[in-house]
Short mmCIF file of N, CA and C in Angstrom, two decimals:
data_model
loop_
_atom_site.label_atom_id
_atom_site.label_comp_id
_atom_site.label_asym_id
_atom_site.label_seq_id
_atom_site.Cartn_x
_atom_site.Cartn_y
_atom_site.Cartn_z
N MET A 1173 -23.45 -14.47 -21.84
CA MET A 1173 -23.15 -16.12 -21.71
C MET A 1173 -23.19 -16.75 -20.19
N GLN A 1174 -24.19 -17.62 -20.01
CA GLN A 1174 -23.44 -18.09 -18.71
C GLN A 1174 -22.09 -19.44 -18.67
N ASP A 1175 -21.83 -19.18 -17.20
CA ASP A 1175 -20.44 -20.28 -17.24
C ASP A 1175 -20.86 -21.20 -17.23
N GLN A 1176 -20.33 -22.89 -17.22
CA GLN A 1176 -21.29 -23.92 -17.02
C GLN A 1176 -20.61 -24.40 -15.71
N PRO A 1177 -21.35 -24.88 -14.83
CA PRO A 1177 -20.91 -25.09 -13.37
C PRO A 1177 -19.77 -26.18 -13.20
N ARG A 1178 -18.81 -25.93 -12.72
CA ARG A 1178 -17.76 -26.54 -12.38
C ARG A 1178 -17.83 -28.09 -11.58
N HIS A 1179 -17.52 -29.01 -12.42
CA HIS A 1179 -18.11 -30.37 -11.94
C HIS A 1179 -16.67 -30.88 -11.31
N GLU A 1180 -17.27 -31.36 -10.22
CA GLU A 1180 -15.98 -31.96 -8.79
C GLU A 1180 -16.74 -33.09 -8.59
N THR A 1181 -16.01 -34.61 -8.28
CA THR A 1181 -17.08 -35.42 -8.10
C THR A 1181 -16.61 -35.90 -6.87
N THR A 1182 -17.28 -36.42 -6.13
CA THR A 1182 -17.05 -37.29 -4.87
C THR A 1182 -17.60 -38.58 -4.59
N THR A 1183 -17.40 -39.62 -3.89
CA THR A 1183 -18.00 -40.92 -3.17
C THR A 1183 -18.12 -40.74 -1.87
N THR A 1184 -19.73 -41.24 -1.71
CA THR A 1184 -19.93 -40.79 -0.31
C THR A 1184 -20.76 -42.55 -0.23
N GLU A 1185 -20.71 -42.67 0.97
CA GLU A 1185 -21.53 -43.98 1.17
C GLU A 1185 -22.62 -43.72 2.45
N ARG A 1186 -23.88 -44.72 2.15
CA ARG A 1186 -24.67 -44.72 2.66
C ARG A 1186 -25.47 -46.13 3.13
N GLY A 1187 -24.96 -46.06 3.90
CA GLY A 1187 -25.34 -47.80 4.58
C GLY A 1187 -24.03 -48.61 3.84
N SER A 1188 -24.63 -49.57 3.30
CA SER A 1188 -23.43 -50.81 2.53
C SER A 1188 -23.64 -50.19 0.81
N PHE A 1189 -24.39 -49.22 0.92
CA PHE A 1189 -23.85 -48.70 -0.73
C PHE A 1189 -23.26 -47.37 -1.19
N ALA A 1190 -22.24 -47.21 -1.98
CA ALA A 1190 -21.54 -46.08 -2.39
C ALA A 1190 -22.59 -45.29 -3.63
N LEU A 1191 -22.30 -44.40 -3.46
CA LEU A 1191 -23.00 -43.32 -4.68
C LEU A 1191 -21.82 -42.61 -5.42
N ALA A 1192 -22.23 -41.92 -6.24
CA ALA A 1192 -21.56 -40.58 -6.83
C ALA A 1192 -21.91 -39.22 -6.79
N ARG A 1193 -21.60 -38.33 -6.36
CA ARG A 1193 -22.01 -37.13 -6.64
C ARG A 1193 -21.46 -36.07 -7.23
N CYS A 1194 -21.77 -35.21 -7.49
CA CYS A 1194 -21.41 -33.57 -8.45
C CYS A 1194 -21.41 -32.99 -7.67
N THR A 1195 -20.81 -31.34 -8.01
CA THR A 1195 -20.98 -30.21 -7.28
C THR A 1195 -22.19 -30.07 -8.62
N CYS A 1196 -22.42 -30.57 -9.19
CA CYS A 1196 -23.38 -29.89 -10.31
C CYS A 1196 -24.54 -29.92 -10.15
N GLY A 1197 -24.88 -31.01 -9.47
CA GLY A 1197 -26.14 -31.48 -8.63
C GLY A 1197 -26.30 -32.92 -9.13
N TRP A 1198 -25.61 -33.75 -10.31
CA TRP A 1198 -25.97 -35.35 -10.47
C TRP A 1198 -25.31 -36.07 -9.33
N THR A 1199 -26.24 -36.98 -9.13
CA THR A 1199 -26.25 -38.18 -8.12
C THR A 1199 -26.02 -39.65 -9.15
N GLY A 1200 -25.10 -40.39 -9.01
CA GLY A 1200 -25.30 -41.53 -9.64
C GLY A 1200 -25.93 -42.50 -9.09
N PRO A 1201 -26.32 -43.40 -9.35
CA PRO A 1201 -26.87 -44.96 -8.83
C PRO A 1201 -26.43 -45.25 -7.71
N ALA A 1202 -26.96 -46.01 -6.17
CA ALA A 1202 -26.63 -46.54 -5.14
C ALA A 1202 -25.53 -47.99 -6.05
N ARG A 1203 -24.54 -47.92 -5.53
CA ARG A 1203 -23.84 -49.14 -5.76
C ARG A 1203 -23.74 -50.03 -4.54
N ARG A 1204 -23.18 -50.96 -5.01
CA ARG A 1204 -23.00 -51.97 -3.54
C ARG A 1204 -21.08 -52.32 -3.93
N SER A 1205 -20.59 -51.72 -4.68
CA SER A 1205 -18.98 -51.77 -5.27
C SER A 1205 -18.52 -49.89 -5.33
N ARG A 1206 -17.46 -50.02 -4.54
CA ARG A 1206 -17.08 -48.11 -4.22
C ARG A 1206 -16.09 -48.21 -5.62
N ASP A 1207 -15.75 -49.42 -6.38
CA ASP A 1207 -14.88 -48.96 -7.41
C ASP A 1207 -16.44 -48.50 -8.83
N ARG A 1208 -17.25 -49.39 -8.55
CA ARG A 1208 -18.56 -48.76 -9.88
C ARG A 1208 -19.30 -47.85 -9.54
N ALA A 1209 -19.14 -47.38 -7.93
CA ALA A 1209 -19.42 -45.74 -7.91
C ALA A 1209 -18.51 -44.40 -8.70
N ARG A 1210 -17.05 -45.12 -8.42
CA ARG A 1210 -16.02 -44.25 -8.78
C ARG A 1210 -16.22 -44.25 -10.18
N THR A 1211 -15.78 -45.27 -11.30
CA THR A 1211 -16.36 -45.46 -12.40
C THR A 1211 -17.69 -44.50 -12.86
N ASP A 1212 -18.60 -44.49 -12.43
CA ASP A 1212 -19.88 -43.82 -12.71
C ASP A 1212 -19.48 -42.02 -12.38
N ALA A 1213 -18.75 -41.85 -11.48
CA ALA A 1213 -18.02 -40.56 -11.65
C ALA A 1213 -17.71 -39.86 -12.74
N ALA A 1214 -16.23 -40.95 -13.25
CA ALA A 1214 -15.60 -40.91 -13.80
C ALA A 1214 -16.11 -40.69 -15.38
N ALA A 1215 -17.35 -41.50 -15.57
CA ALA A 1215 -18.32 -41.40 -16.62
C ALA A 1215 -19.05 -39.70 -16.99
N HIS A 1216 -18.94 -39.61 -15.51
CA HIS A 1216 -20.08 -38.31 -15.47
C HIS A 1216 -18.84 -37.16 -16.11
N LEU A 1217 -17.73 -37.31 -15.37
CA LEU A 1217 -16.98 -36.31 -15.99
C LEU A 1217 -16.28 -36.00 -17.36
N ALA A 1218 -16.71 -37.37 -17.98
CA ALA A 1218 -15.70 -37.86 -19.58
C ALA A 1218 -16.60 -36.60 -20.26
N PRO A 1219 -16.18 -35.93 -21.21
CA PRO A 1219 -16.70 -34.94 -22.14
C PRO A 1219 -17.71 -35.97 -23.13
N PRO A 1220 -18.72 -35.46 -23.45
CA PRO A 1220 -19.70 -35.91 -24.23
C PRO A 1220 -19.20 -37.08 -25.87
N ARG A 1221 -20.10 -37.49 -25.98
CA ARG A 1221 -19.62 -38.43 -27.26
C ARG A 1221 -20.22 -37.97 -28.17
N THR A 1222 -19.96 -37.35 -29.47
CA THR A 1222 -20.25 -36.99 -30.53
C THR A 1222 -21.04 -38.60 -31.54
N SER A 1223 -22.05 -38.11 -32.15
CA SER A 1223 -21.96 -39.10 -33.16
C SER A 1223 -21.67 -39.95 -33.99
N GLU A 1224 -20.64 -38.49 -34.10
CA GLU A 1224 -18.97 -39.25 -34.93
C GLU A 1224 -18.37 -40.34 -34.42
N SER A 1225 -17.89 -39.80 -33.33
CA SER A 1225 -17.51 -40.76 -32.42
C SER A 1225 -17.86 -41.79 -32.35
N VAL A 1226 -19.17 -42.00 -31.75
CA VAL A 1226 -20.22 -43.36 -31.45
C VAL A 1226 -19.67 -44.24 -32.79
N LEU A 1227 -20.47 -43.65 -33.76
CA LEU A 1227 -20.90 -43.89 -35.09
C LEU A 1227 -19.06 -44.20 -36.41
N GLY A 1228 -18.23 -43.58 -35.62
CA GLY A 1228 -17.34 -43.96 -36.54
C GLY A 1228 -17.16 -43.29 -37.80
N SER A 1229 -16.07 -42.75 -38.15
CA SER A 1229 -16.27 -42.35 -39.56
C SER A 1229 -15.59 -42.82 -40.49
N GLY A 1230 -15.87 -44.24 -40.50
CA GLY A 1230 -15.29 -45.61 -41.56
C GLY A 1230 -16.07 -44.80 -43.07
N ARG A 1231 -16.05 -43.65 -43.81
CA ARG A 1231 -16.95 -43.50 -44.97
C ARG A 1231 -15.71 -43.66 -45.77
N SER A 1232 -15.83 -44.30 -46.44
CA SER A 1232 -15.46 -44.57 -47.89
C SER A 1232 -15.58 -43.78 -49.24
#
């Protein structure tokens, strides 16, 4: 079994744009807002949502 790559994100600036990057190779979109780039990075680090959490468990 292979180990999953470690995810460590940073934000960088390129001209007037900020973007999030991860050690796994992921790069977020260029944003004019640094805060939005940090939000992109946080979303990348969040565990994947399952269909149960997306649809809810409101079964009767």
